[in-house]
Amino acid sequence: FGDVLEHFEPEAGRNILGGIKRLVAEGGSLLVSTPAKFAPQHAVYGNEWERHRSLWTEQDLAQLGFHVERTGKPEYECGECLFAQWQK
């Protein structure tokens, strides 16, 4: 679930993750990546789904059962990202 979560309001994001978790096979994993810092982004070419609506923290994802790692470099344009793994 790469660079998608930040495009949803927090409650909707939690609901989506819960739904995806139910689809993961026993012993499987759900991988999530999301920006570590909020980067404003509006509708791109009129597509409202491109708008950034939330920031997810290590704590947010850990509370949902994910193991979280921060990676990247703050000085780069894209900055740091969170990579999270949930295993069934």
mmCIF file of N, CA, C and O in Angstrom:
data_model
loop_
_atom_site.group_PDB
_atom_site.id
_atom_site.type_symbol
_atom_site.label_atom_id
_atom_site.label_comp_id
_atom_site.label_asym_id
_atom_site.label_seq_id
_atom_site.Cartn_x
_atom_site.Cartn_y
_atom_site.Cartn_z
ATOM 1 N N PHE A 1 0.882 -1.143 0.000
ATOM 2 C CA PHE A 1 0.000 0.000 0.000
ATOM 3 C C PHE A 1 0.929 1.204 0.000
ATOM 4 O O PHE A 1 1.177 1.815 1.029
ATOM 5 N N GLY A 2 1.510 1.512 -1.153
ATOM 6 C CA GLY A 2 2.573 2.505 -1.247
ATOM 7 C C GLY A 2 2.094 3.898 -1.600
ATOM 8 O O GLY A 2 1.472 4.099 -2.643
ATOM 9 N N ASP A 3 2.387 4.845 -0.721
ATOM 10 C CA ASP A 3 2.070 6.259 -0.925
ATOM 11 C C ASP A 3 0.597 6.458 -1.260
ATOM 12 O O ASP A 3 0.243 7.215 -2.168
ATOM 13 N N VAL A 4 -0.264 5.817 -0.488
ATOM 14 C CA VAL A 4 -1.705 5.914 -0.671
ATOM 15 C C VAL A 4 -2.381 6.450 0.592
ATOM 16 O O VAL A 4 -3.302 7.260 0.525
ATOM 17 N N LEU A 5 -1.925 6.011 1.743
ATOM 18 C CA LEU A 5 -2.581 6.285 3.014
ATOM 19 C C LEU A 5 -2.787 7.771 3.284
ATOM 20 O O LEU A 5 -3.832 8.187 3.799
ATOM 21 N N GLU A 6 -1.821 8.582 2.900
ATOM 22 C CA GLU A 6 -1.890 10.029 3.168
ATOM 23 C C GLU A 6 -2.981 10.727 2.355
ATOM 24 O O GLU A 6 -3.310 11.881 2.614
ATOM 25 N N HIS A 7 -3.586 10.028 1.419
ATOM 26 C CA HIS A 7 -4.641 10.611 0.586
ATOM 27 C C HIS A 7 -6.024 10.437 1.200
ATOM 28 O O HIS A 7 -7.019 10.841 0.608
ATOM 29 N N PHE A 8 -6.092 9.837 2.403
ATOM 30 C CA PHE A 8 -7.352 9.615 3.097
ATOM 31 C C PHE A 8 -7.360 10.324 4.443
ATOM 32 O O PHE A 8 -6.316 10.495 5.067
ATOM 33 N N GLU A 9 -8.549 10.699 4.910
ATOM 34 C CA GLU A 9 -8.712 11.179 6.283
ATOM 35 C C GLU A 9 -8.333 10.029 7.216
ATOM 36 O O GLU A 9 -8.463 8.851 6.837
ATOM 37 N N PRO A 10 -7.860 10.333 8.432
ATOM 38 C CA PRO A 10 -7.386 9.270 9.330
ATOM 39 C C PRO A 10 -8.393 8.137 9.561
ATOM 40 O O PRO A 10 -8.023 6.965 9.490
ATOM 41 N N GLU A 11 -9.643 8.455 9.840
ATOM 42 C CA GLU A 11 -10.621 7.396 10.115
ATOM 43 C C GLU A 11 -10.813 6.492 8.890
ATOM 44 O O GLU A 11 -10.851 5.271 9.006
ATOM 45 N N ALA A 12 -10.903 7.102 7.718
ATOM 46 C CA ALA A 12 -11.043 6.311 6.491
ATOM 47 C C ALA A 12 -9.807 5.449 6.278
ATOM 48 O O ALA A 12 -9.920 4.277 5.889
ATOM 49 N N GLY A 13 -8.619 5.993 6.542
ATOM 50 C CA GLY A 13 -7.383 5.225 6.398
ATOM 51 C C GLY A 13 -7.346 4.016 7.316
ATOM 52 O O GLY A 13 -6.965 2.920 6.902
ATOM 53 N N ARG A 14 -7.762 4.204 8.571
ATOM 54 C CA ARG A 14 -7.799 3.082 9.517
ATOM 55 C C ARG A 14 -8.779 2.004 9.030
ATOM 56 O O ARG A 14 -8.495 0.808 9.108
ATOM 57 N N ASN A 15 -9.928 2.452 8.524
ATOM 58 C CA ASN A 15 -10.915 1.491 8.021
ATOM 59 C C ASN A 15 -10.381 0.718 6.821
ATOM 60 O O ASN A 15 -10.589 -0.494 6.709
ATOM 61 N N ILE A 16 -9.711 1.407 5.923
ATOM 62 C CA ILE A 16 -9.140 0.751 4.743
ATOM 63 C C ILE A 16 -8.079 -0.263 5.161
ATOM 64 O O ILE A 16 -8.051 -1.394 4.663
ATOM 65 N N LEU A 17 -7.186 0.135 6.071
ATOM 66 C CA LEU A 17 -6.154 -0.799 6.529
ATOM 67 C C LEU A 17 -6.784 -2.024 7.172
ATOM 68 O O LEU A 17 -6.322 -3.150 6.955
ATOM 69 N N GLY A 18 -7.841 -1.818 7.965
ATOM 70 C CA GLY A 18 -8.529 -2.951 8.581
ATOM 71 C C GLY A 18 -9.095 -3.901 7.540
ATOM 72 O O GLY A 18 -9.005 -5.127 7.676
ATOM 73 N N GLY A 19 -9.665 -3.343 6.478
ATOM 74 C CA GLY A 19 -10.204 -4.168 5.406
ATOM 75 C C GLY A 19 -9.122 -4.936 4.670
ATOM 76 O O GLY A 19 -9.298 -6.114 4.336
ATOM 77 N N ILE A 20 -7.999 -4.284 4.421
ATOM 78 C CA ILE A 20 -6.901 -4.965 3.725
ATOM 79 C C ILE A 20 -6.318 -6.069 4.607
ATOM 80 O O ILE A 20 -6.009 -7.155 4.120
ATOM 81 N N LYS A 21 -6.190 -5.808 5.908
ATOM 82 C CA LYS A 21 -5.652 -6.830 6.818
ATOM 83 C C LYS A 21 -6.465 -8.123 6.746
ATOM 84 O O LYS A 21 -5.910 -9.212 6.809
ATOM 85 N N ARG A 22 -7.782 -7.995 6.597
ATOM 86 C CA ARG A 22 -8.629 -9.188 6.521
ATOM 87 C C ARG A 22 -8.344 -10.013 5.259
ATOM 88 O O ARG A 22 -8.637 -11.198 5.211
ATOM 89 N N LEU A 23 -7.774 -9.371 4.246
ATOM 90 C CA LEU A 23 -7.488 -10.061 2.986
ATOM 91 C C LEU A 23 -6.115 -10.734 2.960
ATOM 92 O O LEU A 23 -5.835 -11.533 2.069
ATOM 93 N N VAL A 24 -5.274 -10.410 3.933
ATOM 94 C CA VAL A 24 -3.916 -10.970 3.968
ATOM 95 C C VAL A 24 -3.976 -12.442 4.388
ATOM 96 O O VAL A 24 -4.630 -12.789 5.372
ATOM 97 N N ALA A 25 -3.304 -13.278 3.627
ATOM 98 C CA ALA A 25 -3.263 -14.710 3.929
ATOM 99 C C ALA A 25 -2.495 -14.965 5.221
ATOM 100 O O ALA A 25 -1.611 -14.184 5.604
ATOM 101 N N GLU A 26 -2.822 -16.052 5.881
ATOM 102 C CA GLU A 26 -2.108 -16.447 7.101
ATOM 103 C C GLU A 26 -0.618 -16.535 6.795
ATOM 104 O O GLU A 26 -0.211 -17.123 5.793
ATOM 105 N N GLY A 27 0.201 -15.874 7.608
ATOM 106 C CA GLY A 27 1.645 -15.832 7.408
ATOM 107 C C GLY A 27 2.086 -14.750 6.440
ATOM 108 O O GLY A 27 3.271 -14.542 6.245
ATOM 109 N N GLY A 28 1.122 -14.037 5.846
ATOM 110 C CA GLY A 28 1.442 -12.975 4.894
ATOM 111 C C GLY A 28 1.683 -11.644 5.577
ATOM 112 O O GLY A 28 1.539 -11.509 6.792
ATOM 113 N N SER A 29 2.047 -10.650 4.781
ATOM 114 C CA SER A 29 2.362 -9.320 5.294
ATOM 115 C C SER A 29 1.625 -8.251 4.507
ATOM 116 O O SER A 29 1.332 -8.422 3.328
ATOM 117 N N LEU A 30 1.379 -7.154 5.176
ATOM 118 C CA LEU A 30 0.879 -5.936 4.545
ATOM 119 C C LEU A 30 1.974 -4.891 4.708
ATOM 120 O O LEU A 30 2.412 -4.617 5.826
ATOM 121 N N LEU A 31 2.442 -4.342 3.602
ATOM 122 C CA LEU A 31 3.475 -3.313 3.619
ATOM 123 C C LEU A 31 2.850 -1.972 3.270
ATOM 124 O O LEU A 31 2.072 -1.875 2.317
ATOM 125 N N VAL A 32 3.209 -0.951 4.037
ATOM 126 C CA VAL A 32 2.680 0.396 3.846
ATOM 127 C C VAL A 32 3.843 1.371 3.790
ATOM 128 O O VAL A 32 4.781 1.272 4.585
ATOM 129 N N SER A 33 3.799 2.314 2.848
ATOM 130 C CA SER A 33 4.756 3.420 2.854
ATOM 131 C C SER A 33 3.957 4.710 2.800
ATOM 132 O O SER A 33 2.904 4.780 2.154
ATOM 133 N N THR A 34 4.461 5.711 3.511
ATOM 134 C CA THR A 34 3.788 7.007 3.569
ATOM 135 C C THR A 34 4.825 8.062 3.951
ATOM 136 O O THR A 34 5.816 7.747 4.618
ATOM 137 N N PRO A 35 4.644 9.305 3.526
ATOM 138 C CA PRO A 35 5.604 10.346 3.913
ATOM 139 C C PRO A 35 5.682 10.503 5.433
ATOM 140 O O PRO A 35 4.677 10.368 6.131
ATOM 141 N N ALA A 36 6.874 10.780 5.939
ATOM 142 C CA ALA A 36 7.068 10.967 7.374
ATOM 143 C C ALA A 36 6.734 12.390 7.818
ATOM 144 O O ALA A 36 6.553 12.643 9.006
ATOM 145 N N LYS A 37 6.655 13.308 6.863
ATOM 146 C CA LYS A 37 6.296 14.702 7.166
ATOM 147 C C LYS A 37 5.185 15.117 6.212
ATOM 148 O O LYS A 37 5.146 14.679 5.062
ATOM 149 N N PHE A 38 4.289 15.957 6.709
ATOM 150 C CA PHE A 38 3.181 16.379 5.851
ATOM 151 C C PHE A 38 3.700 17.269 4.734
ATOM 152 O O PHE A 38 4.416 18.232 4.965
ATOM 153 N N ALA A 39 3.353 16.913 3.529
ATOM 154 C CA ALA A 39 3.704 17.704 2.349
ATOM 155 C C ALA A 39 2.398 18.094 1.674
ATOM 156 O O ALA A 39 1.686 17.233 1.158
ATOM 157 N N PRO A 40 2.034 19.373 1.717
ATOM 158 C CA PRO A 40 0.771 19.777 1.102
ATOM 159 C C PRO A 40 0.736 19.391 -0.376
ATOM 160 O O PRO A 40 1.719 19.548 -1.092
ATOM 161 N N GLN A 41 -0.361 18.814 -0.769
ATOM 162 C CA GLN A 41 -0.562 18.484 -2.180
ATOM 163 C C GLN A 41 -2.047 18.635 -2.460
ATOM 164 O O GLN A 41 -2.879 18.076 -1.754
ATOM 165 N N HIS A 42 -2.357 19.385 -3.467
ATOM 166 C CA HIS A 42 -3.743 19.629 -3.836
ATOM 167 C C HIS A 42 -4.149 18.678 -4.948
ATOM 168 O O HIS A 42 -3.375 17.817 -5.356
ATOM 169 N N ALA A 43 -5.358 18.823 -5.425
ATOM 170 C CA ALA A 43 -5.825 18.003 -6.532
ATOM 171 C C ALA A 43 -4.880 18.191 -7.717
ATOM 172 O O ALA A 43 -4.532 19.306 -8.080
ATOM 173 N N VAL A 44 -4.428 17.102 -8.285
ATOM 174 C CA VAL A 44 -3.532 17.141 -9.435
ATOM 175 C C VAL A 44 -4.374 16.912 -10.684
ATOM 176 O O VAL A 44 -5.096 15.913 -10.772
ATOM 177 N N TYR A 45 -4.297 17.840 -11.616
ATOM 178 C CA TYR A 45 -5.111 17.777 -12.835
ATOM 179 C C TYR A 45 -6.587 17.576 -12.508
ATOM 180 O O TYR A 45 -7.301 16.846 -13.185
ATOM 181 N N GLY A 46 -7.031 18.202 -11.412
ATOM 182 C CA GLY A 46 -8.426 18.117 -11.006
ATOM 183 C C GLY A 46 -8.807 16.830 -10.286
ATOM 184 O O GLY A 46 -9.957 16.641 -9.923
ATOM 185 N N ASN A 47 -7.850 15.951 -10.043
ATOM 186 C CA ASN A 47 -8.116 14.676 -9.388
ATOM 187 C C ASN A 47 -8.040 14.870 -7.869
ATOM 188 O O ASN A 47 -6.956 14.970 -7.298
ATOM 189 N N GLU A 48 -9.185 14.909 -7.214
ATOM 190 C CA GLU A 48 -9.247 15.129 -5.760
ATOM 191 C C GLU A 48 -8.581 14.005 -4.962
ATOM 192 O O GLU A 48 -8.197 14.206 -3.821
ATOM 193 N N TRP A 49 -8.452 12.812 -5.555
ATOM 194 C CA TRP A 49 -7.821 11.704 -4.838
ATOM 195 C C TRP A 49 -6.313 11.915 -4.674
ATOM 196 O O TRP A 49 -5.657 11.214 -3.906
ATOM 197 N N GLU A 50 -5.751 12.878 -5.375
ATOM 198 C CA GLU A 50 -4.327 13.197 -5.236
ATOM 199 C C GLU A 50 -4.056 14.124 -4.047
ATOM 200 O O GLU A 50 -2.913 14.294 -3.636
ATOM 201 N N ARG A 51 -5.082 14.709 -3.478
ATOM 202 C CA ARG A 51 -4.929 15.642 -2.351
ATOM 203 C C ARG A 51 -4.421 14.899 -1.115
ATOM 204 O O ARG A 51 -4.906 13.824 -0.783
ATOM 205 N N HIS A 52 -3.432 15.456 -0.430
ATOM 206 C CA HIS A 52 -2.953 14.894 0.834
ATOM 207 C C HIS A 52 -3.897 15.359 1.941
ATOM 208 O O HIS A 52 -4.108 16.554 2.127
ATOM 209 N N ARG A 53 -4.432 14.396 2.682
ATOM 210 C CA ARG A 53 -5.434 14.688 3.704
ATOM 211 C C ARG A 53 -4.987 14.340 5.114
ATOM 212 O O ARG A 53 -5.665 14.680 6.074
ATOM 213 N N SER A 54 -3.869 13.629 5.247
ATOM 214 C CA SER A 54 -3.458 13.216 6.592
ATOM 215 C C SER A 54 -1.955 12.971 6.659
ATOM 216 O O SER A 54 -1.292 12.791 5.645
ATOM 217 N N LEU A 55 -1.468 12.974 7.878
ATOM 218 C CA LEU A 55 -0.083 12.599 8.183
ATOM 219 C C LEU A 55 -0.150 11.430 9.143
ATOM 220 O O LEU A 55 -0.876 11.469 10.139
ATOM 221 N N TRP A 56 0.593 10.403 8.836
ATOM 222 C CA TRP A 56 0.650 9.213 9.679
ATOM 223 C C TRP A 56 2.007 9.162 10.361
ATOM 224 O O TRP A 56 3.037 9.367 9.729
ATOM 225 N N THR A 57 2.020 8.903 11.655
ATOM 226 C CA THR A 57 3.259 8.856 12.426
ATOM 227 C C THR A 57 3.613 7.405 12.747
ATOM 228 O O THR A 57 2.786 6.493 12.586
ATOM 229 N N GLU A 58 4.832 7.219 13.227
ATOM 230 C CA GLU A 58 5.249 5.897 13.677
ATOM 231 C C GLU A 58 4.275 5.376 14.731
ATOM 232 O O GLU A 58 3.891 4.205 14.706
ATOM 233 N N GLN A 59 3.868 6.249 15.636
ATOM 234 C CA GLN A 59 2.958 5.855 16.709
ATOM 235 C C GLN A 59 1.597 5.438 16.150
ATOM 236 O O GLN A 59 1.020 4.444 16.584
ATOM 237 N N ASP A 60 1.072 6.191 15.190
ATOM 238 C CA ASP A 60 -0.219 5.844 14.579
ATOM 239 C C ASP A 60 -0.190 4.423 14.020
ATOM 240 O O ASP A 60 -1.102 3.624 14.255
ATOM 241 N N LEU A 61 0.856 4.134 13.259
ATOM 242 C CA LEU A 61 0.952 2.824 12.617
ATOM 243 C C LEU A 61 1.259 1.723 13.629
ATOM 244 O O LEU A 61 0.713 0.622 13.532
ATOM 245 N N ALA A 62 2.100 2.008 14.607
ATOM 246 C CA ALA A 62 2.414 1.019 15.645
ATOM 247 C C ALA A 62 1.157 0.648 16.424
ATOM 248 O O ALA A 62 0.960 -0.520 16.779
ATOM 249 N N GLN A 63 0.287 1.608 16.684
ATOM 250 C CA GLN A 63 -0.965 1.331 17.401
ATOM 251 C C GLN A 63 -1.876 0.393 16.597
ATOM 252 O O GLN A 63 -2.746 -0.259 17.165
ATOM 253 N N LEU A 64 -1.663 0.333 15.292
ATOM 254 C CA LEU A 64 -2.438 -0.568 14.439
ATOM 255 C C LEU A 64 -1.732 -1.903 14.227
ATOM 256 O O LEU A 64 -2.142 -2.718 13.412
ATOM 257 N N GLY A 65 -0.628 -2.119 14.973
ATOM 258 C CA GLY A 65 0.068 -3.397 14.937
ATOM 259 C C GLY A 65 1.203 -3.500 13.934
ATOM 260 O O GLY A 65 1.712 -4.599 13.688
ATOM 261 N N PHE A 66 1.639 -2.378 13.368
ATOM 262 C CA PHE A 66 2.704 -2.386 12.378
ATOM 263 C C PHE A 66 4.067 -2.210 13.040
ATOM 264 O O PHE A 66 4.202 -1.488 14.021
ATOM 265 N N HIS A 67 5.074 -2.842 12.461
ATOM 266 C CA HIS A 67 6.475 -2.550 12.775
ATOM 267 C C HIS A 67 6.873 -1.444 11.805
ATOM 268 O O HIS A 67 6.689 -1.585 10.595
ATOM 269 N N VAL A 68 7.420 -0.344 12.321
ATOM 270 C CA VAL A 68 7.644 0.849 11.496
ATOM 271 C C VAL A 68 9.119 1.227 11.480
ATOM 272 O O VAL A 68 9.777 1.215 12.519
ATOM 273 N N GLU A 69 9.602 1.583 10.301
ATOM 274 C CA GLU A 69 10.959 2.115 10.143
ATOM 275 C C GLU A 69 10.886 3.407 9.351
ATOM 276 O O GLU A 69 10.106 3.520 8.406
ATOM 277 N N ARG A 70 11.715 4.367 9.737
ATOM 278 C CA ARG A 70 11.829 5.641 9.017
ATOM 279 C C ARG A 70 13.063 5.565 8.132
ATOM 280 O O ARG A 70 14.109 5.111 8.561
ATOM 281 N N THR A 71 12.908 6.007 6.901
ATOM 282 C CA THR A 71 14.034 5.966 5.974
ATOM 283 C C THR A 71 13.999 7.199 5.080
ATOM 284 O O THR A 71 13.003 7.911 5.037
ATOM 285 N N GLY A 72 15.067 7.429 4.374
ATOM 286 C CA GLY A 72 15.162 8.586 3.493
ATOM 287 C C GLY A 72 16.053 9.653 4.084
ATOM 288 O O GLY A 72 16.700 9.452 5.106
ATOM 289 N N LYS A 73 16.093 10.794 3.437
ATOM 290 C CA LYS A 73 16.942 11.891 3.884
ATOM 291 C C LYS A 73 16.124 13.179 3.905
ATOM 292 O O LYS A 73 15.551 13.559 2.882
ATOM 293 N N PRO A 74 16.071 13.840 5.053
ATOM 294 C CA PRO A 74 15.239 15.043 5.169
ATOM 295 C C PRO A 74 15.593 16.136 4.167
ATOM 296 O O PRO A 74 14.733 16.904 3.772
ATOM 297 N N GLU A 75 16.843 16.174 3.723
ATOM 298 C CA GLU A 75 17.257 17.246 2.813
ATOM 299 C C GLU A 75 16.823 16.991 1.370
ATOM 300 O O GLU A 75 16.901 17.877 0.527
ATOM 301 N N TYR A 76 16.370 15.794 1.058
ATOM 302 C CA TYR A 76 15.899 15.501 -0.297
ATOM 303 C C TYR A 76 14.484 16.038 -0.481
ATOM 304 O O TYR A 76 13.735 16.182 0.476
ATOM 305 N N GLU A 77 14.118 16.279 -1.744
ATOM 306 C CA GLU A 77 12.787 16.827 -2.041
ATOM 307 C C GLU A 77 11.675 15.958 -1.456
ATOM 308 O O GLU A 77 10.729 16.451 -0.871
ATOM 309 N N CYS A 78 11.783 14.660 -1.612
ATOM 310 C CA CYS A 78 10.751 13.765 -1.102
ATOM 311 C C CYS A 78 10.918 13.488 0.389
ATOM 312 O O CYS A 78 10.021 12.957 1.022
ATOM 313 N N GLY A 79 12.063 13.827 0.942
ATOM 314 C CA GLY A 79 12.291 13.702 2.378
ATOM 315 C C GLY A 79 12.290 12.280 2.891
ATOM 316 O O GLY A 79 12.698 11.354 2.212
ATOM 317 N N GLU A 80 11.812 12.147 4.114
ATOM 318 C CA GLU A 80 11.790 10.847 4.769
ATOM 319 C C GLU A 80 10.426 10.180 4.587
ATOM 320 O O GLU A 80 9.406 10.843 4.485
ATOM 321 N N CYS A 81 10.454 8.860 4.614
ATOM 322 C CA CYS A 81 9.234 8.072 4.504
ATOM 323 C C CYS A 81 9.174 7.086 5.661
ATOM 324 O O CYS A 81 10.195 6.729 6.240
ATOM 325 N N LEU A 82 7.966 6.649 5.958
ATOM 326 C CA LEU A 82 7.767 5.570 6.901
ATOM 327 C C LEU A 82 7.451 4.312 6.104
ATOM 328 O O LEU A 82 6.628 4.342 5.177
ATOM 329 N N PHE A 83 8.126 3.231 6.448
ATOM 330 C CA PHE A 83 7.813 1.924 5.886
ATOM 331 C C PHE A 83 7.315 1.064 7.046
ATOM 332 O O PHE A 83 7.995 0.956 8.068
ATOM 333 N N ALA A 84 6.144 0.502 6.879
ATOM 334 C CA ALA A 84 5.522 -0.249 7.960
ATOM 335 C C ALA A 84 5.135 -1.636 7.466
ATOM 336 O O ALA A 84 4.682 -1.802 6.335
ATOM 337 N N GLN A 85 5.307 -2.625 8.342
ATOM 338 C CA GLN A 85 4.941 -3.999 8.005
ATOM 339 C C GLN A 85 4.025 -4.554 9.096
ATOM 340 O O GLN A 85 4.317 -4.450 10.277
ATOM 341 N N TRP A 86 2.945 -5.124 8.661
ATOM 342 C CA TRP A 86 2.034 -5.849 9.543
ATOM 343 C C TRP A 86 2.014 -7.279 9.072
ATOM 344 O O TRP A 86 1.934 -7.545 7.859
ATOM 345 N N GLN A 87 2.144 -8.207 9.983
ATOM 346 C CA GLN A 87 2.185 -9.619 9.611
ATOM 347 C C GLN A 87 1.056 -10.360 10.292
ATOM 348 O O GLN A 87 0.802 -10.170 11.488
ATOM 349 N N LYS A 88 0.403 -11.196 9.515
ATOM 350 C CA LYS A 88 -0.727 -11.986 10.045
ATOM 351 C C LYS A 88 -0.222 -13.300 10.602
ATOM 352 O O LYS A 88 0.633 -13.917 10.088
#
